[in-house]
Coordinates of C-alpha atoms and ligand atoms in Angstrom, one line a residue:
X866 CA -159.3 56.9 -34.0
X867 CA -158.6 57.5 -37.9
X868 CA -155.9 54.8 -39.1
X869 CA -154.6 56.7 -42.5
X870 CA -154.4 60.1 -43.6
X871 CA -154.4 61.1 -47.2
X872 CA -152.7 64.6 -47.0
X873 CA -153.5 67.5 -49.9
X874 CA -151.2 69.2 -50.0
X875 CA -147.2 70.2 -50.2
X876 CA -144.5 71.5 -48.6
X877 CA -143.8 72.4 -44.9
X878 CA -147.7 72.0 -44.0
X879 CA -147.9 68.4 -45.3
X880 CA -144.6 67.6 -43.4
X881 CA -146.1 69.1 -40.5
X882 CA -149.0 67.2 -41.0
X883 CA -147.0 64.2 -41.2
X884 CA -145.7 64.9 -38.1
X885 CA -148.4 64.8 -36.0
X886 CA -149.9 61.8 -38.0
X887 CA -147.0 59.8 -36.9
X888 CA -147.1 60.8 -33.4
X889 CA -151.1 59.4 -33.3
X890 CA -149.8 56.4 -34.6
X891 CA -151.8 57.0 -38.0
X892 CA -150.7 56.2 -41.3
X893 CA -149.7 59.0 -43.5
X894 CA -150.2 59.5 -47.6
X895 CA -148.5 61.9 -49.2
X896 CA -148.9 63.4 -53.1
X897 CA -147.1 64.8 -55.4
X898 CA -146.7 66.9 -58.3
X899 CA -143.1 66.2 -60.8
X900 CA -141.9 69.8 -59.0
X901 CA -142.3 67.5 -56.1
X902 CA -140.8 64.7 -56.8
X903 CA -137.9 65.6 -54.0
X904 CA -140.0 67.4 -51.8
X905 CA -139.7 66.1 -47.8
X906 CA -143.2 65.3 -47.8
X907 CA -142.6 62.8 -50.3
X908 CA -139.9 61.4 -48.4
X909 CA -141.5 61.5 -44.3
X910 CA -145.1 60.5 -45.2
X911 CA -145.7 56.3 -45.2
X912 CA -146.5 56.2 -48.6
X913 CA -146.5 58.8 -51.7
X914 CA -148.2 58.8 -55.2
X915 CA -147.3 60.9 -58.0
X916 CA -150.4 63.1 -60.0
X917 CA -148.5 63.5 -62.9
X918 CA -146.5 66.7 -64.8
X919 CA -148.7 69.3 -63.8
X920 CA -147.1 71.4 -61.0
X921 CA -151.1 72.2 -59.6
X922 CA -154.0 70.5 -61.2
X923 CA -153.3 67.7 -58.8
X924 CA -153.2 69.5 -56.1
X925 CA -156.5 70.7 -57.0
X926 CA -158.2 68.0 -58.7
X927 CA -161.0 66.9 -55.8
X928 CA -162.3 63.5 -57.8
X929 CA -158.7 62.4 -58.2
X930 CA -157.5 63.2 -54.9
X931 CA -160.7 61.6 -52.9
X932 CA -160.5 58.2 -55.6
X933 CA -156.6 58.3 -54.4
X934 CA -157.8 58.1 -51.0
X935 CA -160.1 55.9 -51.1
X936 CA -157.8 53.2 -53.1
X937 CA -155.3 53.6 -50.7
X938 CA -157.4 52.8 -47.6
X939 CA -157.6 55.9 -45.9
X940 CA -160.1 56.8 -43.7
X941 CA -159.4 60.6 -43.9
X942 CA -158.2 63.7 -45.7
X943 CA -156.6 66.8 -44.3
X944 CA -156.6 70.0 -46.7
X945 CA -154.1 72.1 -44.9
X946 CA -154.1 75.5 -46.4
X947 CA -154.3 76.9 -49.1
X948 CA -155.5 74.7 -52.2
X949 CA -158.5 73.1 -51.7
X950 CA -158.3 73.7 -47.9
X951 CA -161.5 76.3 -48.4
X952 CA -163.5 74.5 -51.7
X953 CA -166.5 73.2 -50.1
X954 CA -166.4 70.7 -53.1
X955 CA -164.0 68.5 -51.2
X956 CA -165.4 68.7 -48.0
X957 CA -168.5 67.2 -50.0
X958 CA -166.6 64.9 -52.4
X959 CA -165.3 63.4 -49.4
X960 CA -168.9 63.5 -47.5
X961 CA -170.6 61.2 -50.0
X962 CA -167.2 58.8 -50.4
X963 CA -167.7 57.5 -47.0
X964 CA -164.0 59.8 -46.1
X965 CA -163.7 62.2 -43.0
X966 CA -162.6 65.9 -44.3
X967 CA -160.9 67.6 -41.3
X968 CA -162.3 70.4 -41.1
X969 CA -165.9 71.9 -41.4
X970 CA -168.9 71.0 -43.4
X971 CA -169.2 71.7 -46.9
X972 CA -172.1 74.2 -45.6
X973 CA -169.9 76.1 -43.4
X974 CA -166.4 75.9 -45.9
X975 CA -169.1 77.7 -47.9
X976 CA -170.7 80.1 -45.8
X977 CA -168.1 81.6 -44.3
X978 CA -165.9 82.0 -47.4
X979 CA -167.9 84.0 -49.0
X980 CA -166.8 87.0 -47.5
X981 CA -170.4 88.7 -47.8
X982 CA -172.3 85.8 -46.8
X983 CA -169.7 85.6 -43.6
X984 CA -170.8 89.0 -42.8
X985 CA -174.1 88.8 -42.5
X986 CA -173.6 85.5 -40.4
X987 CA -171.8 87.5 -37.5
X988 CA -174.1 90.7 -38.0
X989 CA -176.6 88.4 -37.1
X990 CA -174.6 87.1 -34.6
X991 CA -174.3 90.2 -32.7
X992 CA -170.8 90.7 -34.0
X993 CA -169.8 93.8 -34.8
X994 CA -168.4 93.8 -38.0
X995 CA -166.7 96.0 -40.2
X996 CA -169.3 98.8 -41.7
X997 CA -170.4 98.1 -45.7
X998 CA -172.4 96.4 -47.9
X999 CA -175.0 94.0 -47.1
X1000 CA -174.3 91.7 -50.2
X1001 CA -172.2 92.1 -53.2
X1002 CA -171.5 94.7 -55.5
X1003 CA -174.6 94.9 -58.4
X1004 CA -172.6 97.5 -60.3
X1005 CA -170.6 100.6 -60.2
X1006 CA -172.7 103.0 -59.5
X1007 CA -173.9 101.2 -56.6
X1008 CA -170.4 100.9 -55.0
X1009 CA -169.8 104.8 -55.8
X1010 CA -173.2 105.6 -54.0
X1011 CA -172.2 103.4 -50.7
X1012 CA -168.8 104.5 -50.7
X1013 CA -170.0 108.3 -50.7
X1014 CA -172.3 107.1 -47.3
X1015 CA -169.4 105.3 -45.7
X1016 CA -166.9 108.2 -46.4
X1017 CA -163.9 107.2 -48.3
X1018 CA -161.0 105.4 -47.9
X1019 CA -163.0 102.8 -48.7
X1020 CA -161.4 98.6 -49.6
X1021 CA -163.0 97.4 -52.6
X1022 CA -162.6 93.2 -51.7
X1023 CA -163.3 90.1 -53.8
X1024 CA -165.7 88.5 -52.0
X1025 CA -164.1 84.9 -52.8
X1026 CA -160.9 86.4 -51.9
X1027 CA -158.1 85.2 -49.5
X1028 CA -154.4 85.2 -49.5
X1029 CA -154.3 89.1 -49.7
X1030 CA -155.1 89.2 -53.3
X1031 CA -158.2 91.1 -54.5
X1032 CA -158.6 94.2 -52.3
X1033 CA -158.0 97.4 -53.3
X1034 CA -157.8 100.6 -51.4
X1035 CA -159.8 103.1 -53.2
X1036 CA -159.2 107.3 -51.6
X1037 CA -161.9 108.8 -53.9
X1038 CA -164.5 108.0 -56.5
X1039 CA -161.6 108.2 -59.1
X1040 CA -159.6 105.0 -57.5
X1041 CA -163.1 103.5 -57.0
X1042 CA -163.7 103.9 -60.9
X1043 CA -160.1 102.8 -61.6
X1044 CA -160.4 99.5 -59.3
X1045 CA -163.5 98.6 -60.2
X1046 CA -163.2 96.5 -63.2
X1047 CA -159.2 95.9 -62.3
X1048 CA -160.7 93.8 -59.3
X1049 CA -163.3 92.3 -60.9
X1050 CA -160.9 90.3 -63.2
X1051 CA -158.0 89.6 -60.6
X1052 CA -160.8 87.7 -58.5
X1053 CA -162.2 86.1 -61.7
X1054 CA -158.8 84.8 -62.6
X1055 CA -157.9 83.8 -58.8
X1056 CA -160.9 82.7 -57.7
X1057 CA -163.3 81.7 -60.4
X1058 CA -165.7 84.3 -59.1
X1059 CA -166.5 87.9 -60.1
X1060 CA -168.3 89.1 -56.8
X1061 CA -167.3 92.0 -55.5
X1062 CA -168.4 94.2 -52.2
X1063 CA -167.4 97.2 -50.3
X1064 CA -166.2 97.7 -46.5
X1065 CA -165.3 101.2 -44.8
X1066 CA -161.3 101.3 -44.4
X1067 CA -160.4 101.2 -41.3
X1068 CA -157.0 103.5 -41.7
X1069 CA -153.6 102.0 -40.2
X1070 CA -155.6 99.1 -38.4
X1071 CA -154.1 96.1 -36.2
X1072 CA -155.0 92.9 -37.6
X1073 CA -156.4 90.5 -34.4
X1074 CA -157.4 87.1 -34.6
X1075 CA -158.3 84.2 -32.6
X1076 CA -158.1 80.7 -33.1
X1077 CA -160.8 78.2 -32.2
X1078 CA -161.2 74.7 -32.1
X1079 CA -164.5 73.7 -31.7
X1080 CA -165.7 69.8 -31.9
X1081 CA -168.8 67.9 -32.8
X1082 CA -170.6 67.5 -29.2
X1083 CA -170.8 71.3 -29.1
X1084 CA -168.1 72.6 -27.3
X1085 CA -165.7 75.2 -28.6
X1086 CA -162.7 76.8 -27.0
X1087 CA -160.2 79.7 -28.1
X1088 CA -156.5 79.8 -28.0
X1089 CA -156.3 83.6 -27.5
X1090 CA -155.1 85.8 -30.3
X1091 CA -152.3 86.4 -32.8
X1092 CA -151.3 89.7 -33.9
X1093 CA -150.6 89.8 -37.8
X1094 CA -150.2 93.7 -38.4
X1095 CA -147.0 93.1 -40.0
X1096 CA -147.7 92.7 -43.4
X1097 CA -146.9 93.7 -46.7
X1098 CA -149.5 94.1 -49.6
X1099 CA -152.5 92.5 -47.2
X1100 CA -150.0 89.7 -46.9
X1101 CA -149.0 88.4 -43.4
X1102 CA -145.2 88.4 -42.5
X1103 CA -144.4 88.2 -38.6
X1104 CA -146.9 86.9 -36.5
X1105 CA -147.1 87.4 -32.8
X1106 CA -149.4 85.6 -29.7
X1107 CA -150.5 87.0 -27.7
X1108 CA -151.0 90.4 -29.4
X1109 CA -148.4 93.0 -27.1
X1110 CA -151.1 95.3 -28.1
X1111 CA -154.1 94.1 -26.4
X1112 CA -155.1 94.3 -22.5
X1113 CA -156.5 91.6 -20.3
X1114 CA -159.5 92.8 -21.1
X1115 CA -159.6 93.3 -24.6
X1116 CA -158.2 89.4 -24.5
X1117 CA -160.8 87.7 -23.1
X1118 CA -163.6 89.9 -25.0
X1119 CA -162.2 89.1 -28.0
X1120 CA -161.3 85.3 -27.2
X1121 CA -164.8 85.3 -25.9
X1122 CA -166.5 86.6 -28.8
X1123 CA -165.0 84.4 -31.6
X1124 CA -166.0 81.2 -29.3
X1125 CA -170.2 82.8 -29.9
X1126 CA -169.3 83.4 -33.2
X1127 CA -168.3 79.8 -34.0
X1128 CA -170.8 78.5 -32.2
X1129 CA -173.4 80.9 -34.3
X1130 CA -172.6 78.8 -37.1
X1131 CA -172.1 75.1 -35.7
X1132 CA -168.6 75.7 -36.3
X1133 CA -166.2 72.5 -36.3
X1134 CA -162.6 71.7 -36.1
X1135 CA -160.3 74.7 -36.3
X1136 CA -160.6 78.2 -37.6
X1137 CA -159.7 81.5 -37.2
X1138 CA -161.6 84.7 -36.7
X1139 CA -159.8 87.6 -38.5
X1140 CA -160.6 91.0 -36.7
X1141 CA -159.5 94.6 -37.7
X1142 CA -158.8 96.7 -34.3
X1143 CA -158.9 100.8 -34.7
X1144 CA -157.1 103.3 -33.0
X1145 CA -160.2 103.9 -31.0
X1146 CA -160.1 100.3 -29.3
X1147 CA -162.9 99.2 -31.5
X1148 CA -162.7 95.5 -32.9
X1149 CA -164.3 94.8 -36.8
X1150 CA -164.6 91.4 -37.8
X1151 CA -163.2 90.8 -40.9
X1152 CA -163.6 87.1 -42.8
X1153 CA -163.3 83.7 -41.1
X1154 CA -161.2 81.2 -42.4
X1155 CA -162.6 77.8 -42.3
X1156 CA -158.4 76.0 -41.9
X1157 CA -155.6 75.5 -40.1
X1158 CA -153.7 78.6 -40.7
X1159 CA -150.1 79.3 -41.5
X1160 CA -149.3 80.6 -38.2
X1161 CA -151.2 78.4 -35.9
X1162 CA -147.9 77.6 -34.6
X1163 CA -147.9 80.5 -32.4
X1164 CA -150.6 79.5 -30.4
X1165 CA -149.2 75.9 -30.0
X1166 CA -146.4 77.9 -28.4
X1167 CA -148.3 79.8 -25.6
X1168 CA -150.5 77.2 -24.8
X1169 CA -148.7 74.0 -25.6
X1170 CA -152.3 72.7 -27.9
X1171 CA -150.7 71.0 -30.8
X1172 CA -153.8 72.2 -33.2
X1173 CA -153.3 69.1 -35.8
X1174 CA -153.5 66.5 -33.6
X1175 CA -156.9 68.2 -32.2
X1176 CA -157.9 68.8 -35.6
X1177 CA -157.9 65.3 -36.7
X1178 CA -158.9 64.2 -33.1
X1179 CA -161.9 66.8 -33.5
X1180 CA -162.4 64.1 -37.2
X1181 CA -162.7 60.8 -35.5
X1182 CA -165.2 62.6 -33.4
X1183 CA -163.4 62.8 -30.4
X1184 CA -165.0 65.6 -27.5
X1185 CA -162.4 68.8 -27.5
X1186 CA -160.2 67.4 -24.6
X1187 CA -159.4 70.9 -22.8
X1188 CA -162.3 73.1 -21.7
X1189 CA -161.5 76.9 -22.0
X1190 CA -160.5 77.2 -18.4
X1191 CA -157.3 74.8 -18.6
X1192 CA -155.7 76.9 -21.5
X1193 CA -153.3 78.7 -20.1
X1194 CA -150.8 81.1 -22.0
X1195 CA -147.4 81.9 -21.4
X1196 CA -144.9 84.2 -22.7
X1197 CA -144.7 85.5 -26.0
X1198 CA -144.2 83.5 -29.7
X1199 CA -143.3 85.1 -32.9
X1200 CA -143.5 83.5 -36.3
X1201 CA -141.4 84.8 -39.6
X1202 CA -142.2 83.6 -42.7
X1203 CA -138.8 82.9 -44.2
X1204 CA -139.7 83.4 -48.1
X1205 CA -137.4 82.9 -51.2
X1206 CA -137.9 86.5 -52.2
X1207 CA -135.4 89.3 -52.4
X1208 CA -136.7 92.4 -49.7
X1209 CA -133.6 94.7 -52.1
X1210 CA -135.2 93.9 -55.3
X1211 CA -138.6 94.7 -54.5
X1212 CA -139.2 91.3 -53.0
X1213 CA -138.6 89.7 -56.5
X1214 CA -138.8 85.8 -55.6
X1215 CA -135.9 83.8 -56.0
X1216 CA -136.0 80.0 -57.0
X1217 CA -133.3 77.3 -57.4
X1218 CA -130.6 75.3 -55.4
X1219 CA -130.3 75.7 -51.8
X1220 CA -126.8 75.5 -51.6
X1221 CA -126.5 75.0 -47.7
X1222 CA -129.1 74.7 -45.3
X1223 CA -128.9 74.6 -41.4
X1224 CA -132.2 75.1 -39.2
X1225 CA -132.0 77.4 -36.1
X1226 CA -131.9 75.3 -32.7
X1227 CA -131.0 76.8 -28.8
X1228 CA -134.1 77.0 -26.6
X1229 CA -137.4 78.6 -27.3
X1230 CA -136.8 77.8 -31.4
X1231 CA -138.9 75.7 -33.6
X1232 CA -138.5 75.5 -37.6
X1233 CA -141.1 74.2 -39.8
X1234 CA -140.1 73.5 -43.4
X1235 CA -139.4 71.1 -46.2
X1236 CA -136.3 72.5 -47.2
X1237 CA -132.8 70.8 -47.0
X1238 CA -129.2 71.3 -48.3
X1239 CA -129.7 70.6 -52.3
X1240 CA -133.1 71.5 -52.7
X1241 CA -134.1 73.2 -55.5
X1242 CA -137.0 75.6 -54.9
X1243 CA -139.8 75.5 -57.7
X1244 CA -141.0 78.3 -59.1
X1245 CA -144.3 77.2 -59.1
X1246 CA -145.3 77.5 -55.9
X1247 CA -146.0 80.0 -52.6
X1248 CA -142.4 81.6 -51.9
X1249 CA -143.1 80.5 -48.2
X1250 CA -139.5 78.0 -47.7
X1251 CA -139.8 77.9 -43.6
X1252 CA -141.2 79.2 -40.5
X1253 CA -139.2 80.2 -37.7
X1254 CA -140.7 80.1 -34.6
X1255 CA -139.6 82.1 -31.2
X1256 CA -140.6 81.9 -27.8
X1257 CA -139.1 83.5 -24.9
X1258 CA -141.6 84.3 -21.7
X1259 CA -141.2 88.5 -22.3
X1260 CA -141.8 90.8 -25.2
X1261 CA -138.4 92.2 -25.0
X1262 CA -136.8 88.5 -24.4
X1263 CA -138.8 87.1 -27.8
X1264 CA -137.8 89.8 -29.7
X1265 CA -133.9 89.2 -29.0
X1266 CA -134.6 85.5 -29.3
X1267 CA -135.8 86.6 -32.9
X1268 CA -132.4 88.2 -33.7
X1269 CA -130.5 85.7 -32.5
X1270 CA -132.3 82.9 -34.1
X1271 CA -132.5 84.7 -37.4
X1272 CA -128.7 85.0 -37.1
X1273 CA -128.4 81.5 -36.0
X1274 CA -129.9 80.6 -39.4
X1275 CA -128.0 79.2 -42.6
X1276 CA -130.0 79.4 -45.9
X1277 CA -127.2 79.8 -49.0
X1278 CA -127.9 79.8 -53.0
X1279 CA -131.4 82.0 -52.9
X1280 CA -132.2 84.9 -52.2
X1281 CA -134.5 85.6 -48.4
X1282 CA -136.8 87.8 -46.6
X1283 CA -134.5 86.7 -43.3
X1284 CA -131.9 90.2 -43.7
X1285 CA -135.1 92.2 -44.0
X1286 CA -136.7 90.6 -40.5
X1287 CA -133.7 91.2 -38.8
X1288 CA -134.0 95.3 -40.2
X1289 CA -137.6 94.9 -38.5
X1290 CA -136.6 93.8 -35.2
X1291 CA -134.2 96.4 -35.0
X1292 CA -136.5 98.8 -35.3
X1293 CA -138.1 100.9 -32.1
X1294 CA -141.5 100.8 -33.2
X1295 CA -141.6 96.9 -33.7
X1296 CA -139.3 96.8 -30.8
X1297 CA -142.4 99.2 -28.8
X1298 CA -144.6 96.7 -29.2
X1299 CA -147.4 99.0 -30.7
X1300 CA -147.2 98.8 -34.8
X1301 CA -150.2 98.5 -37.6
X1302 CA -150.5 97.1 -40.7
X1303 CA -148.7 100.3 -42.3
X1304 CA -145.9 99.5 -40.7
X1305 CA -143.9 98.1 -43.6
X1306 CA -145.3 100.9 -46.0
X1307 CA -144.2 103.5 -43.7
X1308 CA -140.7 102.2 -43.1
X1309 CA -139.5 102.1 -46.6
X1310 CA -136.0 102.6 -45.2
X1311 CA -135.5 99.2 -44.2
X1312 CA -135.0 98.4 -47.0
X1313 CA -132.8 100.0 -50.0
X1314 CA -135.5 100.5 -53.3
X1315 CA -133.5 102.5 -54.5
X1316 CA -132.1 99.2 -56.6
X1317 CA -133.8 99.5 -59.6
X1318 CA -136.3 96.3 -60.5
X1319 CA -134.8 93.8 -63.0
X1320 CA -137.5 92.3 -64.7
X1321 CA -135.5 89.7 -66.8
X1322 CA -133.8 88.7 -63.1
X1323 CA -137.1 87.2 -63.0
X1324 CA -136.9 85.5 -66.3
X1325 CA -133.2 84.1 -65.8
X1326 CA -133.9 83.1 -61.9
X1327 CA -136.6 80.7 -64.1
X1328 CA -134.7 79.0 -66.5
X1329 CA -132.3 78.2 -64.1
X1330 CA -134.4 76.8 -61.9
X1331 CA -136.7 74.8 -64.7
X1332 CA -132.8 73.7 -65.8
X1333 CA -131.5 72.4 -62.5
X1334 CA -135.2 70.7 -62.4
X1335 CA -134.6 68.8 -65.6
X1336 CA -131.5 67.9 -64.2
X1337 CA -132.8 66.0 -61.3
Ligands
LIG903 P1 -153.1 82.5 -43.3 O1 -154.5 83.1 -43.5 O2 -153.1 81.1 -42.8 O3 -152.3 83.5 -42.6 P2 -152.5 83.2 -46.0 O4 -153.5 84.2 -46.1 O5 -151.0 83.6 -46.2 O6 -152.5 82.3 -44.7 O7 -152.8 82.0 -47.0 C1 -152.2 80.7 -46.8 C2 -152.0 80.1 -48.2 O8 -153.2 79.9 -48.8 C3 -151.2 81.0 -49.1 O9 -150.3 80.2 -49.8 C4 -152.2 81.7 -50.0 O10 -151.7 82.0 -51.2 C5 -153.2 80.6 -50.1 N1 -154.6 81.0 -50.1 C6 -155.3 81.6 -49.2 N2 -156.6 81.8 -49.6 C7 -156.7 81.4 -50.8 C8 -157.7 81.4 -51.8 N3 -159.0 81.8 -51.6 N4 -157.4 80.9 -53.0 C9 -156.2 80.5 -53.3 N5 -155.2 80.4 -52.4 C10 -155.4 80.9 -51.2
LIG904 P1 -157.6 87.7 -47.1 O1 -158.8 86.8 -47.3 O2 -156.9 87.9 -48.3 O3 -156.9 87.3 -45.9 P2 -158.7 89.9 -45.5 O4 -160.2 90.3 -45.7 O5 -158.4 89.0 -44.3 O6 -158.3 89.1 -46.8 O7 -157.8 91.1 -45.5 C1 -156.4 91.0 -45.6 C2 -155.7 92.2 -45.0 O8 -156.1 93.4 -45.7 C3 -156.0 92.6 -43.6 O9 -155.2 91.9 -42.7 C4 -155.8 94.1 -43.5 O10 -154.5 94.4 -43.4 C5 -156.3 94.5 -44.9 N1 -157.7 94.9 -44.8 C6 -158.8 94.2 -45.2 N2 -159.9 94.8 -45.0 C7 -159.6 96.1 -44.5 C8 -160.4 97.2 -44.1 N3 -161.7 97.3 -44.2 N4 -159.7 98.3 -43.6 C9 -158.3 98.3 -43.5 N5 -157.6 97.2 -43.9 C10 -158.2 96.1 -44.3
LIG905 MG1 -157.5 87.2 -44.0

């Protein structure tokens, strides 16, 4: 078994990291940026070090980080998401520094996050996969000449992209014209790379996936699916497993496809496989991603896997200890990304002092965070402050768990997305249990923009928080 755990990253996914590190008995090291310096994963994990003023490049400096690990004795590193959690650099940094990355090889962090190159993979695979280009864009005229064979709406997509940044939908040749360049430079800036490629929209889809563990013998299993249609700008907000959307049959089909598609490309450790699904009943696959995701928590609630302790299990090289017939799911979880944004101000984010802060509890409740009365919230950083997490064993039951939890909650001095989740569950169609991914877009009315946006909000929100910072 692995000993000590250098851990990459920040906030709630290092404490939760942390978490299952102590559990295993396994040393934990945390780092840390100055924005940091207070952060609970600074305080839970065994020991911290500092990487200086810089609120990222440490978080995203391989060499330093894998030297770091390997001067502090530890025997592994675990990415989480987000920051280096997809750069194939680390996985191979680590590789030839005698340190266990959890998670897949270099060769498949790479593969399958290049969108295009991911594509092909599962065409050849015998997935079926959402109609497009075979490999990136060469130019405009190209795109404007495959978009007029797919039939617009088409989504023009940085190939390097993730996070819901760099895709655009694009209605005619106009909008494709308009985009083109626009995305171009957003995944340039984002991503370091300028590749671009073109898929049919698939209009008002739900957004499946299924998580999979797989381990280095050659087994791999799924944990069913997770519905994420909720989202707002190709951004994930409330996350549901099982999908209320799917039938039995649709379930295992899917569940059963993203097990040949991870073991089409010697997939190891866990990873999800993102599908669109149309109104037709038709599933697309859409990207893989090569990490433990945000809302993995979800499936730890139906099935009772606790995915990081079989991800660094899967490390030390440990057989998967379930086979796919003794995961069983139960009832219904749904996950809300509490973020420090303001849903009546456009979703502005908010940063400073928590004033108060008291987690939900009662049954069927789970928080992760690394938040705590007196924290002051960087604005450096991902506006993601917690995750609630609801289980109850019927739709209608989780649903009214939500509310209540959501209620239940206490987060003062910042502004949250938690007024606008409660608006959601109120409503029939999320309350139905059938909803896409233009659900938000559609339902405008949950929240009030008729508030007019306040750009220097944005600008004073800062100071204060860079003042109560310098203050620490
Ligand atoms: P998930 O896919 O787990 O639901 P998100 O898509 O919200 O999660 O991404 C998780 C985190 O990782 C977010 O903070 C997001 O900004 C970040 N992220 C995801 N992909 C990338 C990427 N390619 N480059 C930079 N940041 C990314
Ligand atoms: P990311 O890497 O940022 O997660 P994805 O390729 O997973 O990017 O797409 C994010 C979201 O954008 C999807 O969940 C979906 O809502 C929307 N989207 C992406 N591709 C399409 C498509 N071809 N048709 C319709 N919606 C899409
Ligand atoms: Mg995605």
């Amino acid at each position: 078994m692995l000993r000590k755990i250098l851990i990459a990253n920040r906030g709630e996914i290092a404490v939760r990291i942390i978490r299952a590190c102590t559990e295993m008995g396994i040393r934990s090291v945390a780092i840390y940026s100055d924005a940091d310096r207070c952060s609970l994963h600074v305080k839970k994990a065994d020991e911290a070090y500092s990487l200086g003023a810089d609120p990222l490049a440490g978080y995203l400096n391989v060499h330093r980080i894998v030297n770091l690990a390997v001067a502090t004795g530890c025997d592994a590193i675990h990415p989480g998401y987000g920051f280096l959690s997809e750069n194939p650099e680390l996985a191979e940094a680590c590789m030839r520094r005698g340190i266990k990355f959890i998670g897949p090889t270099a060769e498949v962090i790479q593969r399958m996050g290049d969108k295009t190159a991911a594509r092909e993979a599962m065409r050849a695979a015998g997935l079926p996969v959402t109609p497009g280009s075979e490999g990136n864009l060469e130019n405009l005229e190209q795109g404007i000449e495959l978009a007029e064979q797919l039939g617009y709406p088409v989504m023009l997509k940085a190939t390097s992209g993730g996070g819901g940044r760099g895709i655009r939908r694009c209605d005619n040749t106009e909008d494709l014209k308009k985009n083109y360049q626009r995305v171009i430079s957003e995944a340039t800036k984002a991503f370091g790379r300028a590749d671009v490629f073109i898929e049919k929209c698939i209009v008002n889809p739900k957004h499946i996936e299924v998580q999979i563990l797989a381990d280095e013998h050659g087994n791999a299993i799924h944990l069913y699916e997770r519905d994420c249609s909720i989202q707002r700008r190709n951004q994930k907000l409330i996350e549901i497993a099982p999908s209320p959307q799917l039938d039995e049959a649709q379930r295992q089909y899917i569940g059963g496809l993203s097990v040949i598609a991870a073991k089409a490309v010697n997939y190891t450790n866990a990873g999800t496989v993102e599908f669109l699904l149309d109104d037709d009943g038709r599933f697309y696959f859409m990207e893989m991603n090569t990490r433990v995701q945000v809302e993995h928590t979800i499936s730890e609630a139906i099935t009772g896997v606790d995915i990081v302790e079989e991800q660094i299990r899967v490390a030390a090289g440990l057989p998967l200890r379930y086979k796919q017939d003794y995961i069983k799911r139960r009832g219904y979880a749904i996950q809300f990304r509490i973020n420090a944004e303001d849903p009546k101000n456009n979703f502005l984010p908010s940063f400073g002092r928590i004033s108060r802060y008291y987690a939900p509890g009662g049954p069927g409740v789970r928080t992760d965070s690394a938040i705590y009365t007196g924290y002051v919230v960087p604005p450096h950083y991902d506006s993601m402050l917690a995750k609630v997490i609801v289980w109850a064993l019927t739709w209608e039951d989780v649903v009214t768990r939500g509310e209540r939890t959501l209620k239940d909650m206490g987060l003062y001095g910042i502004r949250t997305t938690i007024p606008y989740y409660l608006e959601i569950l109120k409503h029939p169609v999320f309350r139905s249990g059938e909803f896409n991914t233009g659900f938000v877009e559609e339902n405008p009315g949950l929240v009030d923009y008729s508030t007019k946006r306040r750009p220097e909000h944005l600008a004073a929100a800062l100071a204060v928080a860079m003042a109560a910072h310098a203050g620490l």
